[in-house]
Amino acid sequence: RLVAALGVRELHLALTQGFWRTRAWGQPPLQAPAGAELWVWFQPTVTDVDKAWKELSNILSGIFCASLNFIDSTNTVTPTASFKPLGLANGTDHHLLRYAVLPREVVCTENLTPWKKLLPCGSKAGLAVLLKAERLFHSSYHSQAVHIRPICRDASCLAVSWELRQTLTVVFDTFSSGQGKKDWSLFKMFSRTLTDACPLASQSKVYVDISPKNKEKELLEVTPAPASVHEAIVQGDKRTYAVYDLLSPSLFNTSRSLNVQLKWKRPQDSSDLPTPILHAQRYVSGYGLQTGEISTLIYNTHPYRAFPVILLETVPWYLRLYVHTLTIITKGKENKPSYIHYQPAQDRRRPHLLEMLIQLPANSVTKITIQFERALLKWTEYTPDPNHGFYVSSSVLSALVPSVIAMKEVDVEQSPLFTSLFPSSDGSSYFVRLYTEPLLVNLPTPDFSMPYNVICLTCTVVAVCYGSFYNLLTRTFHVEEPSRGGLAKRLANIIRKFRGVPPL
Amino acid sequence: VVEGLALLDLGVSPYSGAIFHETPLIIYLFHFLIEYAELVFMITDVLTAVALYLAIQDFNKVVFKKQKLLIELDKYAPDVAELIRTPMEMHYIPLKVALFYLLNPYTVMSCVAKSTCAINNTVIAFFILATIKGSAFLSAVFLALATYQSLYPLTLFAPALLYLLQRQFIPIKLKSKSFWLYTMQYAALYLCSLVVIICLSFFLLNSWDFIPSVYGFILSVPDLTPNIGLFWYFFAEMFEHFSLFFVCVFQINVFFYTIPLAIKLKEHPVFFMFVQIAVISIFKSYPTVGDIALYMAFLPVWSHLYRFLRNIFILSCVLIVCSLLFPVLWHLWIYAGSANSNFYYAITLTFNIGQILLISDYFYAFLRREYYLTHGLHLTRQDGTEAMLVLK
């Protein structure tokens, strides 16, 4: 209904709390930047894209109880290369794309409830029973997303239908909750177990990653024993998954509820995830409130393959970027990007947009730096806590990462959900979209208690000038006539006469 | 300017962002000269000093001639011998003016910072030279260049016109036909050169984008980066409702003094020019210390007014102390974080008050000397006692 009314072709909305630590947790299945992210491809029939964008963000803000109505022209950009449509697409005129991030947005229970309402069974049956807010929000990272795109209904693609995909990514930190061991179970994480599948679902499965590390088997044990095991090449890695099909009647035969547990046979001493091939970090350097520098470090840990990456940076207008200070250095030498699209910001109207296609050589670190100057804003433009700082939204890295192991085509029919989560267009590389950290930058603040004083003092200075010039321009010099003395002088003379002193 | 050139290299219009606010002719000029930037700015400063030297030399000759004429016509009172200026005293003034400009710490700072204000100063100095030499065409061209770069030298049209009229011995009467003829000629020269320069800039970059970026920026003051002027904090703390009103008030304030000063100082157009340049550099929307250096270079020309200045000691102390405190309080606010923006704002206020009082002091001294010249130095009252002069 919404999609048809506003001429939306594709919509992706993500609400995230926390930051995905790529180096510690590996490559994310689907990453989203901290805060709220919304990107939309509109139909070519839409004439005024900006108006439709504004209406859409207001409607979504009402549906999801998030402050998406703060999305306006000062934080919306039109990327030219980074966000290609994920569904069916005829043409890709990038003027129909809008992208906005609200890094300050906080995710809370009110955002989870409408998201759960969109599920067919709600939170009453099926996997969604596990999603209780008090356990979900007690995690290092959680991200809920809604994706709408047009897809083919069948292999011949005669009919196009809308696909609504909802994803929820959560990272539980069992170490911090005081257990000390890396064993986990569904009950420990969610304080609930699965009792049945959603009756409206055609498929309802639980996949548990039991990939053996270093070819050692019997390192971990999953209970109850899985009905089947699924092997796939995911993100360049060969992985094994234990599959629990909630719709199969044999699952709930032995016990009324399903509590998947994982126990490690031997204690794990070191973190064992392999370093991801592409990861990045971003930071602000500099001192003082006048200038600063944004540096982005991109790591390519592939031993022998080089590949290009598209970097999209959106910087708000009050950090004035100086593009002549942009330097890209790889292995000590300058690296010129093959494509740069830079749209400078306009004060109070639109942010900076910098998109670059950079070639990353194998096994290298690339450092991209750009300097900026901080602007002084009008006193009404500051947030109520101005010394907290201003957020700069995450930059987006999109790349086709070559995988170390050749991936083969997986049968779409057998596990449609799995392949749609980990798609591979060709066997040698997979698409990755990474987000860097959001930045927090301090701006110089005026004194907020002083508006009236400032107006008075400045107008006084102007009035001093006006007064002096008025005097000099409209009056002429005259010889002073002696005055006969006012009241004070006469009184003084009377007193002097009494004292015997000569009069004034 | 470097940013504008980099944007041009990337294929983006330099005016599509909010950083570049210089005119296309400056981009064109620096396209070739960016490698030798330090040398360029040193040469512009030297050119300004040379132009001021030649201008003041000529001006002194004119002043002396006029003084001789007035003495012969017996316009001066008998006992003003000590106020008459002699060639001996006037001999070193042009050199002092050039030195005042070159050795002024403000000029040195603006040269080291490579601020385009130096180019502005050079154009205005050449305009003054052309006016004093009497060439209406060159004066109109340089005034058009100066107005093109920053809008405010438009107000210097009036003193230039008055000087040229005086030089041609055309009396300044509203009914006189030759007055209007000459005014129309000069105005036509000025407007034509301005139009030619603007069209040239259009053809350089093939768009009219530079007009809102350069002139809209000067007039509407969107960027509130702290500078030594009064505007930035005022508009940072302004209630939104009134910001348009106060922008208009502040801009009118700059242009407003021209007509009254023209009426009062029509016999002394060069002093009028000095006061006008000072008013521009105090009240323009983005003042820099380079503008202050330009009008301070003129102070030796009026050194004979020293005996009538009332507050010169306090004012020079105020100006020196404020200039020293500016970087200190800036550092405390922005880098050390231990001071507030109010500290820096207070110094801006004091510095500007110092400048305003300096100008009005010189104005007062000038008018007082004129009064003494015509009415005699030792004034007596009706009963023979010594008199005091007041402004009434």
CSV table of C-alpha atoms in Angstrom, one decimal, chain A residues 287-291 320-325 340 342 344-348 350 352 376-380 444-448 450-455 457-459 461-462 464-466 468-469 471-482, chain B residues 2-3 6-7 10 12 16-19 222-224 230 232-240 250 253 256-257 260-261 264 275 283 330 333-335 340-342 345 349 353 356 359-360 363-364 367-368 371 381-382 387-392:
chain,number,residue,atom,x,y,z
A,287,TYR,CA,43.5,19.1,18.3
A,288,GLY,CA,41.5,22.2,19.1
A,289,LEU,CA,38.2,23.2,17.9
A,290,GLN,CA,39.3,24.8,14.6
A,291,THR,CA,40.5,22.1,12.3
A,320,ARG,CA,34.0,21.9,5.9
A,321,LEU,CA,36.1,19.4,3.9
A,322,TYR,CA,39.0,20.6,1.9
A,323,VAL,CA,39.3,18.3,-1.1
A,324,HIS,CA,42.7,19.6,-2.0
A,325,THR,CA,44.0,18.0,1.2
A,340,ILE,CA,36.0,10.4,-7.8
A,342,TYR,CA,32.7,14.9,-5.0
A,344,PRO,CA,30.7,19.9,-1.9
A,345,ALA,CA,28.3,20.8,0.9
A,346,GLN,CA,26.1,23.9,0.9
A,347,ASP,CA,25.6,25.6,4.3
A,348,ARG,CA,22.5,24.4,5.9
A,350,ARG,CA,23.1,19.6,1.9
A,352,HIS,CA,29.4,16.7,1.5
A,376,LEU,CA,30.4,28.0,14.2
A,377,LEU,CA,26.7,27.4,14.1
A,378,LYS,CA,23.8,29.7,15.1
A,379,TRP,CA,22.9,29.1,18.6
A,380,THR,CA,19.5,27.6,17.7
A,444,PRO,CA,33.1,25.5,19.0
A,445,THR,CA,30.1,26.7,20.9
A,446,PRO,CA,29.0,30.2,21.6
A,447,ASP,CA,27.7,31.1,25.0
A,448,PHE,CA,24.1,30.1,25.0
A,450,MET,CA,24.0,35.5,26.2
A,451,PRO,CA,21.8,36.4,23.3
A,452,TYR,CA,20.3,39.5,24.8
A,453,ASN,CA,23.6,40.7,26.1
A,454,VAL,CA,25.3,40.2,22.8
A,455,ILE,CA,22.7,42.1,20.9
A,457,LEU,CA,26.6,45.2,23.4
A,458,THR,CA,27.1,45.0,19.7
A,459,CYS,CA,24.4,47.6,19.1
A,461,VAL,CA,29.3,49.7,19.7
A,462,VAL,CA,27.5,50.6,16.5
A,464,VAL,CA,29.0,54.8,19.6
A,465,CYS,CA,30.1,55.1,16.1
A,466,TYR,CA,26.8,56.5,15.0
A,468,SER,CA,30.2,60.3,17.4
A,469,PHE,CA,29.7,60.8,13.7
A,471,ASN,CA,27.8,64.9,16.6
A,472,LEU,CA,30.6,65.7,14.2
A,473,LEU,CA,28.4,65.9,11.1
A,474,THR,CA,25.5,67.9,12.4
A,475,ARG,CA,27.1,70.3,14.9
A,476,THR,CA,29.5,73.1,14.3
A,477,PHE,CA,32.0,74.7,16.6
A,478,HIS,CA,31.0,77.7,18.6
A,479,VAL,CA,32.8,79.8,21.1
A,480,GLU,CA,31.3,79.0,24.4
A,481,GLU,CA,29.2,81.8,26.0
A,482,PRO,CA,29.8,82.3,29.6
B,2,VAL,CA,43.6,26.5,-3.5
B,3,GLU,CA,40.4,24.6,-2.7
B,6,ALA,CA,41.2,21.8,-6.8
B,7,LEU,CA,37.5,21.8,-7.3
B,10,LEU,CA,37.9,17.7,-10.3
B,12,VAL,CA,33.0,20.5,-10.1
B,16,SER,CA,28.7,24.7,-5.8
B,17,GLY,CA,30.1,24.3,-2.3
B,18,ALA,CA,30.2,26.9,0.5
B,19,ILE,CA,34.0,27.2,0.9
B,222,PRO,CA,25.8,33.0,6.3
B,223,ASP,CA,29.2,31.9,7.5
B,224,LEU,CA,29.8,32.7,11.2
B,230,LEU,CA,31.3,42.5,15.1
B,232,TRP,CA,29.8,36.9,13.7
B,233,TYR,CA,28.8,36.6,17.3
B,234,PHE,CA,25.9,38.9,16.8
B,235,PHE,CA,24.4,36.6,14.2
B,236,ALA,CA,25.4,33.5,16.1
B,237,GLU,CA,23.3,34.6,19.0
B,238,MET,CA,20.5,36.3,17.0
B,239,PHE,CA,16.9,35.2,17.4
B,240,GLU,CA,15.9,33.7,14.1
B,250,PHE,CA,24.2,46.2,9.5
B,253,ASN,CA,25.2,51.0,8.4
B,256,PHE,CA,24.8,55.1,5.3
B,257,TYR,CA,27.6,57.5,6.2
B,260,PRO,CA,26.3,63.0,5.3
B,261,LEU,CA,30.1,62.8,5.0
B,264,LYS,CA,30.2,67.9,5.4
B,275,VAL,CA,37.2,58.2,6.7
B,283,PHE,CA,31.8,47.6,9.5
B,330,TRP,CA,41.6,32.7,20.5
B,333,TRP,CA,38.9,29.3,23.5
B,334,ILE,CA,39.7,27.0,20.7
B,335,TYR,CA,42.7,25.1,21.7
B,340,ASN,CA,34.7,30.9,26.4
B,341,SER,CA,33.7,32.5,23.2
B,342,ASN,CA,32.8,35.5,25.3
B,345,TYR,CA,34.0,38.5,21.6
B,349,LEU,CA,34.2,44.8,20.9
B,353,ILE,CA,35.5,50.7,19.8
B,356,ILE,CA,35.8,53.9,15.9
B,359,ILE,CA,38.5,57.7,13.4
B,360,SER,CA,36.2,60.1,15.2
B,363,PHE,CA,37.6,63.7,12.3
B,364,TYR,CA,37.2,66.0,15.3
B,367,LEU,CA,37.2,70.0,11.8
B,368,ARG,CA,38.7,71.8,14.8
B,371,TYR,CA,37.7,76.2,12.5
B,381,ARG,CA,35.1,85.8,24.4
B,382,GLN,CA,33.1,88.9,24.4
B,387,ALA,CA,37.4,81.0,25.1
B,388,MET,CA,36.5,77.3,24.9
B,389,LEU,CA,35.3,75.6,21.8
B,390,VAL,CA,32.3,73.3,21.9
B,391,LEU,CA,30.3,71.5,19.4
B,392,LYS,CA,26.7,72.7,19.4
